[in-house]
Structures are given as C-alpha cells and as structure tokens.
CSV table of C-alpha atoms and ligand atoms in Angstrom, one decimal:
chain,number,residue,atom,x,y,z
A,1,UNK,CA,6.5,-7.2,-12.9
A,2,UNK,CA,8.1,-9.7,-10.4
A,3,UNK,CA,8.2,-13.3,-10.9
A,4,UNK,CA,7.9,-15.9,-8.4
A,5,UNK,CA,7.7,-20.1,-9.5
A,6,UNK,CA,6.1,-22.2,-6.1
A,7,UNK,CA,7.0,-25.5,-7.3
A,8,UNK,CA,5.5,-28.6,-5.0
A,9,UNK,CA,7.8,-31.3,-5.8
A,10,UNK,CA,5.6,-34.9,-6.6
A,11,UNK,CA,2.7,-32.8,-5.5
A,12,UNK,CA,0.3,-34.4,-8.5
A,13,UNK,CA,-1.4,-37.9,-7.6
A,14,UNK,CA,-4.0,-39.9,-9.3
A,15,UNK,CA,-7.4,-40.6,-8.1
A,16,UNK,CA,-7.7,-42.3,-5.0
A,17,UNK,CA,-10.0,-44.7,-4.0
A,18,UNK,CA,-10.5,-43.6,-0.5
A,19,UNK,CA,-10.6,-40.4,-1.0
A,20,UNK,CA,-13.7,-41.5,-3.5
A,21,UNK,CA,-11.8,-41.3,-6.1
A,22,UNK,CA,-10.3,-37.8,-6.1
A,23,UNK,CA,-7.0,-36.8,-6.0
A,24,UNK,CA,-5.4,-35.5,-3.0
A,25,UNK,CA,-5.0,-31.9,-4.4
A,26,UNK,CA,-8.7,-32.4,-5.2
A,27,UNK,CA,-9.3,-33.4,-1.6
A,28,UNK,CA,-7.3,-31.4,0.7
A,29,UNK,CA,-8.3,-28.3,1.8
A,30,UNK,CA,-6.1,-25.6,-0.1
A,31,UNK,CA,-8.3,-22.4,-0.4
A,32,UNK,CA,-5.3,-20.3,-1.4
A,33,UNK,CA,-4.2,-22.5,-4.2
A,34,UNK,CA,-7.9,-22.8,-5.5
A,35,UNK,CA,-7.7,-18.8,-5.2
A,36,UNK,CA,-5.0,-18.6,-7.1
A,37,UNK,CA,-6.8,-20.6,-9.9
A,38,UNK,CA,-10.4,-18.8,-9.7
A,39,UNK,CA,-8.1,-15.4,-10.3
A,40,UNK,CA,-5.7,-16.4,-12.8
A,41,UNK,CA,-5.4,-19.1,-16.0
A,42,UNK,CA,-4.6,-22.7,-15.8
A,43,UNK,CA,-3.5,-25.3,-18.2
A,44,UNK,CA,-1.2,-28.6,-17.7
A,45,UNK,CA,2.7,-28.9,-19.0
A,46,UNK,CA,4.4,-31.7,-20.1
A,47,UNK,CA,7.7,-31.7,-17.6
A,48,UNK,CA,9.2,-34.8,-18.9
A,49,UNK,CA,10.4,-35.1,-22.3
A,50,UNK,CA,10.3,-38.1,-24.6
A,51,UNK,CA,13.1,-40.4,-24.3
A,52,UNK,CA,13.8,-39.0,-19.9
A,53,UNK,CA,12.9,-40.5,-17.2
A,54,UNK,CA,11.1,-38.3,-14.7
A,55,UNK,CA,13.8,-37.5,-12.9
A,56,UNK,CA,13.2,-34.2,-10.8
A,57,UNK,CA,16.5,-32.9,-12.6
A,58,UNK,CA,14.5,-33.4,-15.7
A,59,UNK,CA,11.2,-32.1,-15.2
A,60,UNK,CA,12.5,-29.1,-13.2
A,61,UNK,CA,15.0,-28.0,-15.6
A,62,UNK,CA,12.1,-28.6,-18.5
A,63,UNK,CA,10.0,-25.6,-16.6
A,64,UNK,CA,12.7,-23.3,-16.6
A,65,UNK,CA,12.5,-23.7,-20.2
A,66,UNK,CA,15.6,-25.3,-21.2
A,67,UNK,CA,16.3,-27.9,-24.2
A,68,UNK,CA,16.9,-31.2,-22.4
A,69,UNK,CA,19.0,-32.3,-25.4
A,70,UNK,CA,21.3,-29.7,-25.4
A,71,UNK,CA,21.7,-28.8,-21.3
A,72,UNK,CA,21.3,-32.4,-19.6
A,73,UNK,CA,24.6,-33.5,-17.7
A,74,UNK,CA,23.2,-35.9,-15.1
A,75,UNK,CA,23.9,-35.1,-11.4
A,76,UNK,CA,27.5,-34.7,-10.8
A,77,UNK,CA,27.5,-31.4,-12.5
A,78,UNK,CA,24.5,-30.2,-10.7
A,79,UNK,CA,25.7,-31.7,-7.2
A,80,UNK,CA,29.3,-29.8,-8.1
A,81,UNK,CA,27.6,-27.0,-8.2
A,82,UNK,CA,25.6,-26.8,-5.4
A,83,UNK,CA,28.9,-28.1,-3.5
A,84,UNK,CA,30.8,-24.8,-4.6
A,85,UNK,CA,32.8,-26.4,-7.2
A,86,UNK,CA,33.1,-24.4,-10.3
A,87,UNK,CA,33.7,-27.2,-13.1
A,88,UNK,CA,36.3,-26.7,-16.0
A,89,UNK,CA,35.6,-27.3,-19.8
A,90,UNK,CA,37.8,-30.2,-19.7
A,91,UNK,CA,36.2,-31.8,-16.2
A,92,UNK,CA,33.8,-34.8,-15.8
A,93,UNK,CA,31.5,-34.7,-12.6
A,94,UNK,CA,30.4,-38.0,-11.5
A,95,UNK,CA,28.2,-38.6,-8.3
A,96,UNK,CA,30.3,-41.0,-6.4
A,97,UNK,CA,28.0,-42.9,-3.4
A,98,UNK,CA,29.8,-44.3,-0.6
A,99,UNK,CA,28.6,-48.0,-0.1
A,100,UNK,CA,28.6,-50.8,1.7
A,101,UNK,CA,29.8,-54.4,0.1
A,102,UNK,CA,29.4,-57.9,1.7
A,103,UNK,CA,29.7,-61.1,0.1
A,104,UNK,CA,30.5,-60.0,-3.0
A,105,UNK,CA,27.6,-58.3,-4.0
A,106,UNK,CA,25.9,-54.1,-2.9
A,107,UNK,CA,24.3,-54.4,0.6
A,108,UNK,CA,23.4,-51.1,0.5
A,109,UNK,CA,23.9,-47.2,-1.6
A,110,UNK,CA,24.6,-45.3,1.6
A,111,UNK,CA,27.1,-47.0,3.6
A,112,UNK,CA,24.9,-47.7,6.4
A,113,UNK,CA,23.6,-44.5,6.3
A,114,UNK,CA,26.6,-42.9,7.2
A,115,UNK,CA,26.6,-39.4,8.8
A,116,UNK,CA,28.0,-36.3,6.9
A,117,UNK,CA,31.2,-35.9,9.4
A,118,UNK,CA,32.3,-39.7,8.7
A,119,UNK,CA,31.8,-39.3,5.2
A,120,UNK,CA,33.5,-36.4,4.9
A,121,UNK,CA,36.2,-37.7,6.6
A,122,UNK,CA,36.4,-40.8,4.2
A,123,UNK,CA,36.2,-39.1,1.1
A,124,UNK,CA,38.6,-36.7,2.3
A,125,UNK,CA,40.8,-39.7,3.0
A,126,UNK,CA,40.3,-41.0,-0.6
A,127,UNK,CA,41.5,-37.7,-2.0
A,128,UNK,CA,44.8,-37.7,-0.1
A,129,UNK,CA,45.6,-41.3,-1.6
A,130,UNK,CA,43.9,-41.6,-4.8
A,131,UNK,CA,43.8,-38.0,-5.8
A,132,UNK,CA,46.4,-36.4,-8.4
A,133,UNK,CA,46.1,-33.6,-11.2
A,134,UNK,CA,43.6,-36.2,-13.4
A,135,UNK,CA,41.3,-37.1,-10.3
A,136,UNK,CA,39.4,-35.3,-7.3
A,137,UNK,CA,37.1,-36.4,-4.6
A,138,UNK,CA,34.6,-33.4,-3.2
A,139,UNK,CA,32.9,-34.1,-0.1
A,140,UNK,CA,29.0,-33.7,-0.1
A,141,UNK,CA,26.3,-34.7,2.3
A,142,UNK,CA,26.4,-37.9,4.1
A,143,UNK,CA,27.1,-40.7,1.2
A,144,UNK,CA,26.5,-38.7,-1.7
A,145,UNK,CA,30.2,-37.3,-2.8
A,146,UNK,CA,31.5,-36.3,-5.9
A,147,UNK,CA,34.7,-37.2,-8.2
A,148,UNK,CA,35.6,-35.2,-10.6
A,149,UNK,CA,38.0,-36.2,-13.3
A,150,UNK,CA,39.6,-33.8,-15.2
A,151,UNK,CA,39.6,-34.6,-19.3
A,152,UNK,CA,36.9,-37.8,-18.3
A,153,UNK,CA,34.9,-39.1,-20.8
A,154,UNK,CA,31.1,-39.0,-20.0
A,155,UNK,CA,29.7,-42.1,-22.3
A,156,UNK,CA,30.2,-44.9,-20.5
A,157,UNK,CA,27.9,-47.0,-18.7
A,158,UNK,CA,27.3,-46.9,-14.7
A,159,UNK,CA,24.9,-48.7,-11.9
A,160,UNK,CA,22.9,-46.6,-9.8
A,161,UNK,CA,23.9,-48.6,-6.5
A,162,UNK,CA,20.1,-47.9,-5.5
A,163,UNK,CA,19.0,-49.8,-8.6
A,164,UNK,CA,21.2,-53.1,-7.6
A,165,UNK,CA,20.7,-53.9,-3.6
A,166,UNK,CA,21.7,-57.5,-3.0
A,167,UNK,CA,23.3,-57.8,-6.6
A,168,UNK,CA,26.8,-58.9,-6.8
A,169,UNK,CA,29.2,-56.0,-7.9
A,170,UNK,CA,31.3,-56.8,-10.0
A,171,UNK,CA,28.9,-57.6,-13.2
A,172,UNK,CA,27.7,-53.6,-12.6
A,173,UNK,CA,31.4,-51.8,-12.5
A,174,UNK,CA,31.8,-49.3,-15.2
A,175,UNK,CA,31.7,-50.1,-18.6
A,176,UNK,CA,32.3,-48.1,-21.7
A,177,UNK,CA,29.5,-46.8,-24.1
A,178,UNK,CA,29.4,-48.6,-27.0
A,179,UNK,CA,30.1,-45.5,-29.4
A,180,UNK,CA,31.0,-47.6,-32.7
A,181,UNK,CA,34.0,-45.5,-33.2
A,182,UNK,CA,36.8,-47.5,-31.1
A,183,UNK,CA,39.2,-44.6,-31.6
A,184,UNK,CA,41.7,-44.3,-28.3
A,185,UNK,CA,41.9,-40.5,-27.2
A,186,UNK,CA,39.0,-37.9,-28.1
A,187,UNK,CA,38.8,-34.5,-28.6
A,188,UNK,CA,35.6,-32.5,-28.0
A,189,UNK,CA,34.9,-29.0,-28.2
A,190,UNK,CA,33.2,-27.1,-25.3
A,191,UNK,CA,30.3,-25.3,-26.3
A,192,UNK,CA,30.4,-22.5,-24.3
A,193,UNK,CA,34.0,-21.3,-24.2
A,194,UNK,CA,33.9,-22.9,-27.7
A,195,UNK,CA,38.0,-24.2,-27.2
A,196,UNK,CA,38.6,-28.0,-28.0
A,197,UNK,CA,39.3,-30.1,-25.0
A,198,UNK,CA,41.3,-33.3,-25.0
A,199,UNK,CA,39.5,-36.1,-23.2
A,200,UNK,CA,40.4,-40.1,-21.9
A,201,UNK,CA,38.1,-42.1,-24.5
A,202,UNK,CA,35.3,-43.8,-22.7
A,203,UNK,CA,37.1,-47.0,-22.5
A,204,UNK,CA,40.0,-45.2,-20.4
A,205,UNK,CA,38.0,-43.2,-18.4
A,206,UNK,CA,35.6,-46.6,-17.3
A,207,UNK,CA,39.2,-48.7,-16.6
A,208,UNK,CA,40.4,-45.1,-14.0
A,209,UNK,CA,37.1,-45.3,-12.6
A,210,UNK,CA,37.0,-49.0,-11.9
A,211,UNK,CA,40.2,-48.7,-10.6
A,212,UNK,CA,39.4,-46.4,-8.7
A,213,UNK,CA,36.9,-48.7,-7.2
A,214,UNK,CA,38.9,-51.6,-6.4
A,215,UNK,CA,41.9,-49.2,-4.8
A,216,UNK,CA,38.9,-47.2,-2.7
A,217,UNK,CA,38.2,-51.3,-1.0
A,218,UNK,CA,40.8,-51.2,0.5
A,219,UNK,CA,41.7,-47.6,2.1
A,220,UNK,CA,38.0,-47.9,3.1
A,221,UNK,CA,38.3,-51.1,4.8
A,222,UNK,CA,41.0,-50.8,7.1
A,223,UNK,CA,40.3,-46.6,8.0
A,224,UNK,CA,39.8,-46.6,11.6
A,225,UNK,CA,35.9,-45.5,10.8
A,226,UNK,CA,35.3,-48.9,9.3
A,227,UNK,CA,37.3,-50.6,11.9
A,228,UNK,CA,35.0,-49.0,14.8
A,229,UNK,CA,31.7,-49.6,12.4
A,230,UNK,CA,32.5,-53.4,12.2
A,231,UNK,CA,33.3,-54.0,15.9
A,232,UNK,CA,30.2,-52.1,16.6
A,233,UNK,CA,28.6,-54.6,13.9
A,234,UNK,CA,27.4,-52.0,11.6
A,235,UNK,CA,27.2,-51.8,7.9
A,236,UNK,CA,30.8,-50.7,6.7
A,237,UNK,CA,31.3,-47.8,4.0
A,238,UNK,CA,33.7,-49.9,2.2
A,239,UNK,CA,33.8,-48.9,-1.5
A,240,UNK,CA,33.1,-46.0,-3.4
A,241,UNK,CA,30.4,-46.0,-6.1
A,242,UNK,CA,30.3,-43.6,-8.9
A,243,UNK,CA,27.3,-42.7,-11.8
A,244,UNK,CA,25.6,-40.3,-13.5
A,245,UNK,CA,28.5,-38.2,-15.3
A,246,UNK,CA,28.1,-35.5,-17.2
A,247,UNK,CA,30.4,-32.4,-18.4
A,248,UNK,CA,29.7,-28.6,-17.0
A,249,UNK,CA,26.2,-27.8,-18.7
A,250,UNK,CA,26.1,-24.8,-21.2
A,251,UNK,CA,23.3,-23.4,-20.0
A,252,UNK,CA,21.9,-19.8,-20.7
A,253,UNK,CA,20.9,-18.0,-17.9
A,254,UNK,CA,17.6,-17.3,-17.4
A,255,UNK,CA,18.6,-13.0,-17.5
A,256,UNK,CA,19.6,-14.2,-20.6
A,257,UNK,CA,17.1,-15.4,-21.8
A,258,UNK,CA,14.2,-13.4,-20.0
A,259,UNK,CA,15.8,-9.7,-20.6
A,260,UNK,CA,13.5,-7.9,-17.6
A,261,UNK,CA,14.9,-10.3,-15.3
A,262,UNK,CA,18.3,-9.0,-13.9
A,263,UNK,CA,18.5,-11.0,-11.2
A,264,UNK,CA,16.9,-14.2,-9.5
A,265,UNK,CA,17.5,-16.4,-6.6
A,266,UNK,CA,16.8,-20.3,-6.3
A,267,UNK,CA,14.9,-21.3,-2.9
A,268,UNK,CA,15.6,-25.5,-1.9
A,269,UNK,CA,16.5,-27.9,-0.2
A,270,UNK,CA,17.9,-30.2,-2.6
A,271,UNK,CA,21.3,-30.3,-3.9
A,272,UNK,CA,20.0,-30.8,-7.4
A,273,UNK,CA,17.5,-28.0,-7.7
A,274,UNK,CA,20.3,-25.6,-6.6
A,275,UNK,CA,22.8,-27.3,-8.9
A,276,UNK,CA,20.1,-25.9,-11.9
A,277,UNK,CA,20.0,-22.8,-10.6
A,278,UNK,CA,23.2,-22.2,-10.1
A,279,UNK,CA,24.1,-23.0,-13.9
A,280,UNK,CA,20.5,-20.3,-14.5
A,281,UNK,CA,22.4,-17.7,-13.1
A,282,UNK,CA,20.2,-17.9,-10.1
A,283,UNK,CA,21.9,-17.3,-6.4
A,284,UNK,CA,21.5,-19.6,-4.1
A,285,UNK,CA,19.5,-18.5,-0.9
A,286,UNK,CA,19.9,-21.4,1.9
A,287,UNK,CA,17.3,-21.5,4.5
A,288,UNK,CA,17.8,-22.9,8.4
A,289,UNK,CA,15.4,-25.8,9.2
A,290,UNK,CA,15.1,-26.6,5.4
A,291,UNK,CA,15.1,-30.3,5.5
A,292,UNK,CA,13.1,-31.3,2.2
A,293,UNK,CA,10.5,-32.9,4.2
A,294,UNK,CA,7.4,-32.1,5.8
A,295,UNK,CA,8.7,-31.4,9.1
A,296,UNK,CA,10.5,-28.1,7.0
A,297,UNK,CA,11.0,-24.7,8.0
A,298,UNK,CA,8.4,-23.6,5.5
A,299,UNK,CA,7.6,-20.0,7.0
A,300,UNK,CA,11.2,-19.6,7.0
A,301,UNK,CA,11.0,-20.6,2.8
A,302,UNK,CA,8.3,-18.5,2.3
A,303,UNK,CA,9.7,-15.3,4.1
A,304,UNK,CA,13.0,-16.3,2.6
A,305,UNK,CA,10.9,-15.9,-0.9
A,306,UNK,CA,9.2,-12.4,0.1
A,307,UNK,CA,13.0,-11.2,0.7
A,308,UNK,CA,14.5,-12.5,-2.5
A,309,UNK,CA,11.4,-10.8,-4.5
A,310,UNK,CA,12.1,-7.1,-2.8
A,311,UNK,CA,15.3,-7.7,-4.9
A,312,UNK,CA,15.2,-10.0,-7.2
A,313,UNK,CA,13.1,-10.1,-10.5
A,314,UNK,CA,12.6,-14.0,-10.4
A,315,UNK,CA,12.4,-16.3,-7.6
A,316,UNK,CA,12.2,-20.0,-8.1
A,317,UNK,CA,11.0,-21.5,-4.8
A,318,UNK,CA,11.2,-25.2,-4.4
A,319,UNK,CA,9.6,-27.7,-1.9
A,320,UNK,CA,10.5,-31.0,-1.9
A,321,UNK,CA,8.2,-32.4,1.0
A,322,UNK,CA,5.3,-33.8,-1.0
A,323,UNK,CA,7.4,-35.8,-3.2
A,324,UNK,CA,9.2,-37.8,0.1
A,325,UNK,CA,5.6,-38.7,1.5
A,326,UNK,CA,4.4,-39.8,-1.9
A,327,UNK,CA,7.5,-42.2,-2.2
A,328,UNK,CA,6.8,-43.8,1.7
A,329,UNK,CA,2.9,-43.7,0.2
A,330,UNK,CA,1.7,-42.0,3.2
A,331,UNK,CA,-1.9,-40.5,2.3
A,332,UNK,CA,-2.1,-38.5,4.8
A,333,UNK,CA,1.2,-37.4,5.4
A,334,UNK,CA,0.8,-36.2,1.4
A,335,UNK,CA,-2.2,-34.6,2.1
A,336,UNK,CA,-1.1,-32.8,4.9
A,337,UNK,CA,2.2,-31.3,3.0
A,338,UNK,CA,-0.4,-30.2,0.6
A,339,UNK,CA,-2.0,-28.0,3.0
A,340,UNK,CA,0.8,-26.8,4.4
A,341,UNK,CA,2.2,-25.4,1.1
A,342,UNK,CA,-1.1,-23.9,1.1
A,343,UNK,CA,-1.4,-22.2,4.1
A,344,UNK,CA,1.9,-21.8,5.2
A,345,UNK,CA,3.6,-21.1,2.0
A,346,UNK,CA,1.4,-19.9,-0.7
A,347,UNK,CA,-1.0,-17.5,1.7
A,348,UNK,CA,1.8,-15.8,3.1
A,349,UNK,CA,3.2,-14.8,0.3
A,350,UNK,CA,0.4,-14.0,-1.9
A,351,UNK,CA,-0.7,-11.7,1.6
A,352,UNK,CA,2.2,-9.6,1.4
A,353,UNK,CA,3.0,-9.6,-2.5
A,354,UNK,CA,-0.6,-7.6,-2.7
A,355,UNK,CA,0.2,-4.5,-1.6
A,356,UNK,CA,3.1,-4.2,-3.6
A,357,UNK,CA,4.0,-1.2,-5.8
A,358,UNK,CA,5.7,-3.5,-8.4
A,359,UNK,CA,3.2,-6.7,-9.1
A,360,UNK,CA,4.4,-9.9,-8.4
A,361,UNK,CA,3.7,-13.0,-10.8
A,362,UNK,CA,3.1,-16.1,-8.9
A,363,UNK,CA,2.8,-19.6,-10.7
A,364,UNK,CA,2.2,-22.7,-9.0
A,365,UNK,CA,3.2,-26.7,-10.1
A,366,UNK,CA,4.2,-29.6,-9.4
A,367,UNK,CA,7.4,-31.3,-11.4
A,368,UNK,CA,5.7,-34.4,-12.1
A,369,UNK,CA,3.2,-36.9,-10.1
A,370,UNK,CA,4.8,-39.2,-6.7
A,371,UNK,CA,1.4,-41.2,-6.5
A,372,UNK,CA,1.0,-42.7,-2.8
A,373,UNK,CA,0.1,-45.6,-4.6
A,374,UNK,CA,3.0,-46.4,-7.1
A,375,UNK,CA,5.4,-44.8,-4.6
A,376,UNK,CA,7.5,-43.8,-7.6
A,377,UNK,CA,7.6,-40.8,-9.7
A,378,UNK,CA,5.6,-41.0,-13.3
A,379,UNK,CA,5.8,-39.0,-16.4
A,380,UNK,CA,2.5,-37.5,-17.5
A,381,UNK,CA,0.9,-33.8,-17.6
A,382,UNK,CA,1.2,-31.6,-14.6
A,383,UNK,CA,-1.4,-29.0,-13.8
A,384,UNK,CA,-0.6,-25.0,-13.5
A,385,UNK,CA,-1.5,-21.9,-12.6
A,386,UNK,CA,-0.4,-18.7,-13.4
A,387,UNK,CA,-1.8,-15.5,-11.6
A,388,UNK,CA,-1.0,-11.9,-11.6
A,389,UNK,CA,-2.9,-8.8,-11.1
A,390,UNK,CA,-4.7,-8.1,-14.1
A,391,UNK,CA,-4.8,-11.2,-15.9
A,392,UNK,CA,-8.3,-12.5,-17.0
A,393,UNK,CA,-9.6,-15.4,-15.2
A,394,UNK,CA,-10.1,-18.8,-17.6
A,395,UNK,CA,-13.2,-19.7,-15.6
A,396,UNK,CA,-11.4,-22.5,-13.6
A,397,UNK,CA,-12.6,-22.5,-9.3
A,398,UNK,CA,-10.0,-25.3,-7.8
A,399,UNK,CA,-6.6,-26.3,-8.8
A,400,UNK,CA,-6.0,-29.7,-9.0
A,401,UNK,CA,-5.2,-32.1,-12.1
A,402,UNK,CA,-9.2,-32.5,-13.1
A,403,UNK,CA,-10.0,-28.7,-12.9
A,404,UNK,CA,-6.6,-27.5,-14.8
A,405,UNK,CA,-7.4,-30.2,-17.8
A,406,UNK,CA,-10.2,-27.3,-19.0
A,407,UNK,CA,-7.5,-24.2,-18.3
A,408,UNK,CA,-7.4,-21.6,-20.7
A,409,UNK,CA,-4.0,-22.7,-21.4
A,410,UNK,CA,-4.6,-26.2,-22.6
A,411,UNK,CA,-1.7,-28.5,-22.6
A,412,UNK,CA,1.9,-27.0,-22.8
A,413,UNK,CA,5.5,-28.3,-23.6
A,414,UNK,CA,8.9,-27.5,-23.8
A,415,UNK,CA,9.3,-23.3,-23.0
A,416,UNK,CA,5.7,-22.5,-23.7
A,417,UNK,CA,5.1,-22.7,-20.2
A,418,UNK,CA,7.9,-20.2,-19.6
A,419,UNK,CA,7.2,-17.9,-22.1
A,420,UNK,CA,3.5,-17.1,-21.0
A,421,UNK,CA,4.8,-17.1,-17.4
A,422,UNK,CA,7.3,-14.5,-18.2
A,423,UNK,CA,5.5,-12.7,-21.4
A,424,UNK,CA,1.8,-12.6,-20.7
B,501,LIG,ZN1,10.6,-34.1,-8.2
C-alpha cells in the first residue's frame, strides 16, 4: 500500500457566528472530504506539543511523527535546506531578514518588501565583505536569507523583527542564553555522525552576530540599491536581521522509520515544509504556479501528487492557502480555499488512485487552526481522516472538527497518528 498525507495548512476554524455557528469546514461544501470520512476512520491529533508554539514547523514535523525534543532546530536549518545547502556538524543556520531601520528603531522585517533579485544582490554583497571561513550569507527569497556560521553557538537569545515593528533596535540585538555555566569555548558532540564539534560559546557567537549587524548598516546603506530606494523615497533594506538558529537536525528518515516505504517525495510551497522533508529523506518535487495561496496551481499539486505516488511509496502533499486567508480573516476567501482543496485537489486524486493495482492510503488534516477571527494560529486538536480501501468505516458522515470529535480514533498524540496511518 501507497501512502499519500493531504495536509490543509490552518484549515481548522472555530465556530462562526455567521455561519450560525458552524465552522467553515462544517459549512463549505466539500463532498469529497465528507467521502473520505463516511469510508474511512476519523479521530483528532494533538499537532502542537507542550511547551511549542504552533508554529507550522512544529505541528507539521509532530505528524510526521518525530520527537520535537530531540529534532527541533528552528528555521535556518530547514530554510538551508530547502535553499540546497547541505549543513555541517559544526554549522549554525540562522534565518537572517533583511530590514529596514529609521530613527533608531525596526520600521519594518522585509526591507520594504524587497524583491528576490535586489535581495539577492544584497546578501550576495554582504558575503563578499563580511564573509570568511567562520561566516556565510545564502541568498533565499525576497528578504528572508540565511547566515550560516560555521562552529556557532545556537543558545542565545534573538528578536523576530516581525515581533518588534516600531521598537527601537538596539534593546533587541542578540543576546546570549543565560546557560549558568559561563565557561568560554564549548564542545558538543553531534548526534548523528556522533564526532565532537568545537563551538564559539553563546556569548561569542551573540557579540559575531551583533557585529555583524552593525558592519551590515553600513555596506547596506550606501549600496547603490539603497541609494536608488531612498531617492525614490522608499523604505531602505538597511540592516540585516538574524533569529531562529538551530544546528543540522538528526532526524531519521521516514524509510527509516516506516520500512515499506523506500522512497517519498514532499509536495509545497513553503520553504519550511520542504526544509522537513528534506531532513525525512523525502525529495523535493517543485510545482509551477505554486504560490502558497489561493490563487495556486492546485491541479498542477494534485497531478504533481498522482506522479510522485506511481513511484514513490509516501507522498506528503502540502497546501498552504487556507492558512494565508485565515491570517487576513477573510471568511470567504477561507471558505473558498476549502473547497477548492476539495474539489480540485482531493477528487482528483482520490478519482485516479481508485483504479489502482497497488491501493493508495490517503489521510487528510489540517496542522493546526488559523481562525478568521483571531487571525493567528492556535494550539488545540486537529481533526483527521484516514481512508484506504478496505478499512471499516467508524460511523462518522462529514469531516470537520465536530464530526471527527466521535471518530473511531479518539484523540491522538505524538507518532500515534503515524503509526495507524502507516500500520493499519
Ligand atoms: Zn501551518
């Protein structure tokens, strides 16, 4: 048996008042997902651990199954890997924003929203004066770049610019955890490749960062892209801004773990969801017109998915567009991606896996509620079905958070949900 995960990113919701009092996967019309629950089981995972933040890193790394105690790195090593960059032992991956500064304090996370060719060209910039053997600049998508410092020390303490708009910056610069120890250098040793790696201590590695911070000013200031931006009056990208470290995760792949699965492919949009499949041994398969919201090429995701599967043993297919309307709290924009994932996404696939030889698992989730009305995402309980042919229906008609509170499975946590997926 195949196995194919359709995750809707933020596609929970709470009850809605003018939708009297449903919630939207309650109200919109999605006869294929309500299909998929009348013929298979359904229960509800937890998707955010105690002690994380729903983060869509988390919650979708907590599906696949995996520890969040022992694989959590943050987002520089998962952007690094969705960049291409293959991270060391000894390396520290640390999201680094280009932002825009005025008056002392953050105007803004993304440099005026710069454009990927401009940012490239910045950070490229940055590497050619600030880079050495210790420390590397990777471009990535418009403002969002990585640094990667090689023997960094991950606990210190950094800002997410997005978290401080209008704050003054130099308060928020790097600091270093308070570990208690105070020692100088530090050794670690790398779980994977088991070999001890020397590292800065956190108080070194916050002082090259913040250095790094000041000299980017600078460079950034007078580069002829900042020069045009200011006589055209816009927003300059005039300092880097890095957080969110974290060392190369040892992660098992999910072939390891899952022994009839030799070979899987990762399906999305977003740099992070790659980044985790990449480090699950999963390839990633990049689709044209994917564009993470709901304006995506999703026939081209689902066909994409169909392909993978006549190969592949596991396909993890991610669609972020639910999660973007429920953070601008567009009701009907939500309500709309929902039915799209239906009809667009979810029937075409489950059409063609039908008449297949070999049977194809499909399950279907969300990574965690984006309510249109807290515009943010929020840990609790996920519904989710499982369906493949020949596996006894629980009695449950819709799928939807209300209907999957009485599924067969009850409520799930950690790599329960994985192991029925993949075992039952
Ligand atoms: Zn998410």
């Amino acid at each position: 048996m195949k196995h194919l995960i359709i995750l809707g990113d933020g596609m929970a919701d709470h009850a809605v008042d003018r939708l009297g009092g449903k919630t939207l996967l309650q109200h919109a019309d999605t006869p294929y997902m309500d299909l998929l629950a009348k013929k298979g089981r359904c229960g509800r995972l937890v998707t955010v651990p105690d002690g994380y933040s729903p983060g869509s890193e988390v919650a979708n790394t907590a599906i696949l199954g995996y520890d969040l105690d022992k694989v959590y790195e943050g987002r520089g090593p998962l952007e690094a890997a969705s960049i291409g960059y293959e991270m060391r032992p000894d390396d520290m991956a640390i999201r680094c924003n280009i932002i825009t500064l005025a008056d002392g304090k953050i105007l803004n996370h993304h440099g005026g929203h710069l454009s990927t060719e401009d940012g490239t060209v910045l950070i490229n910039y940055l590497n050619e004066q600030l880079g050495d053997d210790r420390v590397q600049f990777i471009p990535g998508i418009q403002y969002r770049h990585l640094l990667v410092i090689r023997g960094g020390n991950k606990h210190i303490t950094c800002s997410p610019p997005h978290d401080h708009p209008d704050e003054p910056w130099q308060p928020l610069l790097v600091k270093p955890e308070n570990t208690g120890t105070g020692h100088a250098s530090t050794e670690n040793t790398c779980e994977k490749c088991q070999q001890s790696v020397a590292r800065l201590s956190p108080a070194e590695t916050a002082d090259l960062i913040n250095d790094l911070i000041l000299r980017s000013q600078s460079l950034l200031e007078n580069h002829p892209i900042n020069q045009k931006r200011k006589t055209e009056g816009k927003p300059m990208a005039n300092s880097i801004w890095p957080w969110s470290p974290g060392y190369r995760p040892s992660m098992q792949t999910i072939a390891e773990m899952y022994p009839e699965v030799k070979t899987g492919a990762v399906i999305s949009a977003v740099d992070l969801i790659r980044g985790i499949g990449h480090y699950a041994g999963l390839k990633i398969v990049v689709v044209d017109g994917a564009t993470g919201l709901y304006n995506t090429n999703y026939e081209g995701k689902a066909q994409a998915a169909i392909e993978a599967l006549k190969n592949d043993d596991f396909v993890f297919l991610h669609v972020e567009a639910s999660d973007e309307a429920g953070h601008d709290g567009d009701l009907d924009l939500k309500l709309r991606t929902i039915e799209y994932l239906d009809r667009r996404i979810v029937e075409p696939i489950y059409n063609e896996v039908k008449t297949w030889d070999e049977p194809v698992a499909i399950a279907l989730l969300p990574d965690h509620p984006t309510p249109v009305e807290t515009r943010t995402h929020v840990k609790e309980p996920v519904p989710f079905v499982i369906y493949h042919p020949g596996i006894e229906a629980d009695g449950v008609k819709e799928f939807d958070e209300v209907s999957c509170v009485s599924g067969a499975y009850g409520l799930l946590q950690k790599d329960e949900f994985m192991k029925v997926f993949m075992n039952d």
